[in-house]
């Protein structure tokens, strides 16, 4: 179980990041973030572990297209507008299914960090049990939208600005 002092130290780090990233505003309600960190710890995850991705098979991609293709195409005009508004910010527009699997991604790849490009590939599962604390995982677990800046992620290698690679499991 994560101690109160550990949580407070992590929150201070996250809060200090708000001051250097003007587009990330402090949250009045940090409870979803705290609960996510605790769920990760309760699941046996450790911050110093590296995030691992499952390989995305062609059959999974085909299945995702079959199951969600019509939704992705119907939403495309809006997701394209949003992606254009975010162009150059290093952000991504994601659609994911109820299990947390990415079904579509739009971004300006040249401005998007390599770690984010790898983490948001179509077919990658972003659920907390797979990726720790992240915005889609909190949305799935808590039922609320939640912005998770780099410093708020659970795993060290996702928070690390210098990290450009994540492990892949086979």
C-alpha positions in Angstrom: 0.0 0.0 0.0 1.3 3.4 -0.9 2.0 5.6 2.1 0.4 9.1 2.6 3.9 10.7 2.5 4.6 8.9 -0.9 1.3 10.2 -2.3 2.0 13.7 -1.1 5.5 13.7 -2.6 4.1 12.5 -6.0 1.4 15.1 -5.9 4.0 17.9 -5.3 5.9 16.7 -8.3 2.7 16.7 -10.4 1.7 20.1 -9.1 5.1 21.6 -9.9 4.7 20.4 -13.5 1.6 22.6 -13.8 3.8 25.7 -13.5 6.0 24.7 -16.4 3.2 23.5 -18.7 0.7 26.3 -19.0 -1.7 24.1 -21.0 -2.0 21.7 -18.1 -4.2 23.3 -15.4 -4.3 22.1 -11.8 -7.2 19.8 -11.1 -9.5 20.8 -8.2 -10.3 17.1 -7.8 -7.1 15.0 -7.6 -9.0 12.0 -6.2 -9.2 10.1 -9.5 -5.5 10.4 -10.0 -4.8 9.2 -6.4 -7.2 6.3 -6.8 -5.5 5.3 -10.1 -2.0 5.3 -8.5 -3.4 3.2 -5.6 -5.1 0.7 -8.0 -1.8 0.3 -9.8 0.0 -0.4 -6.5 -2.7 -2.7 -5.3 -2.3 -4.7 -8.6 1.3 -5.2 -7.8 2.7 -2.7 -10.2 5.9 -0.8 -9.3 6.8 2.6 -10.6 10.3 1.5 -11.7 9.0 -1.3 -13.9 9.0 -0.5 -17.6 5.7 -0.4 -19.4 5.3 -3.3 -21.8 3.1 -3.4 -24.8 1.5 -6.5 -26.3 2.3 -6.9 -30.0 -0.6 -5.9 -32.2 -1.5 -8.7 -34.6 -3.0 -8.2 -38.0 -6.0 -10.3 -36.9 -6.6 -8.0 -34.0 -6.4 -4.9 -36.2 -8.8 -6.6 -38.6 -11.2 -7.4 -35.8 -11.0 -3.8 -34.5 -11.8 -2.5 -38.0 -14.8 -4.9 -38.3 -16.1 -4.0 -34.8 -15.5 -0.3 -34.8 -14.9 0.8 -38.4 -18.3 2.4 -38.8 -17.9 4.4 -35.6 -14.4 5.6 -36.5 -15.6 6.7 -39.9 -18.6 8.5 -38.5 -16.5 10.3 -36.0 -13.7 11.1 -38.4 -14.8 14.7 -39.3 -14.8 15.7 -35.6 -11.6 13.9 -34.7 -9.9 15.4 -37.7 -11.0 18.9 -36.6 -9.7 18.3 -33.1 -6.4 16.9 -34.3 -6.0 19.9 -36.5 -6.6 22.2 -33.5 -3.9 20.3 -31.6 -1.4 20.2 -34.4 2.1 20.9 -33.2 1.3 20.4 -29.5 2.6 16.8 -29.2 -1.0 15.7 -28.3 -3.0 12.9 -29.8 -6.7 12.4 -30.5 -7.6 8.9 -29.5 -10.7 6.7 -29.8 -10.7 3.6 -27.7 -13.2 0.9 -27.0 -14.8 -0.1 -23.6 -11.8 -2.4 -22.9 -9.3 0.4 -23.4 -8.0 -0.7 -26.8 -7.1 2.1 -29.2 -9.3 1.9 -32.3 -8.2 5.2 -33.9 -5.4 7.7 -33.5 -4.9 11.1 -35.1 -1.8 13.3 -34.4 0.9 15.4 -36.0 3.5 12.7 -35.8 6.5 15.0 -36.3 5.5 16.9 -33.1 4.5 13.9 -31.1 7.0 12.3 -28.7 8.1 8.8 -29.8 6.9 7.3 -26.5 3.4 8.7 -27.1 3.4 7.4 -30.7 4.3 3.9 -29.5 1.9 3.9 -26.6 -1.1 5.0 -28.7 -0.8 2.7 -31.7 -4.1 1.2 -32.9 -4.6 -2.1 -31.0 -2.7 -1.1 -27.9 -4.6 -1.6 -24.7 -4.5 1.5 -22.5 -6.4 0.1 -19.6 -4.8 0.6 -16.2 -4.0 -3.1 -15.8 -1.9 -2.8 -18.9 -0.5 0.7 -18.9 -0.9 2.1 -15.4 -2.2 5.6 -14.8 -3.1 7.4 -18.0 -6.0 9.6 -19.2 -7.9 6.8 -21.0 -7.5 4.5 -18.1 -8.8 7.0 -15.6 -11.8 7.7 -18.0 -12.5 4.0 -18.1 -12.1 3.3 -14.4 -13.7 6.5 -13.0 -16.2 7.4 -15.7 -14.9 11.0 -16.0 -12.6 12.7 -18.4 -9.2 13.4 -16.9 -6.1 15.0 -18.2 -2.9 13.2 -17.2 0.2 15.2 -17.9 3.6 13.4 -18.1 4.4 13.7 -14.4 1.1 12.1 -13.3 1.7 8.8 -15.1 2.4 5.8 -12.9 5.5 4.3 -14.5 8.8 6.1 -14.4 9.7 5.4 -18.0 6.5 7.1 -19.2 7.2 10.2 -17.0 10.9 10.3 -18.1 11.3 13.1 -20.7 14.4 11.4 -22.1 12.8 8.0 -22.6 12.0 7.3 -26.2 11.5 3.5 -26.1 9.2 1.3 -24.2 9.6 -2.5 -23.9 7.5 -4.7 -26.1 6.5 -8.1 -25.0 6.2 -10.9 -27.4 
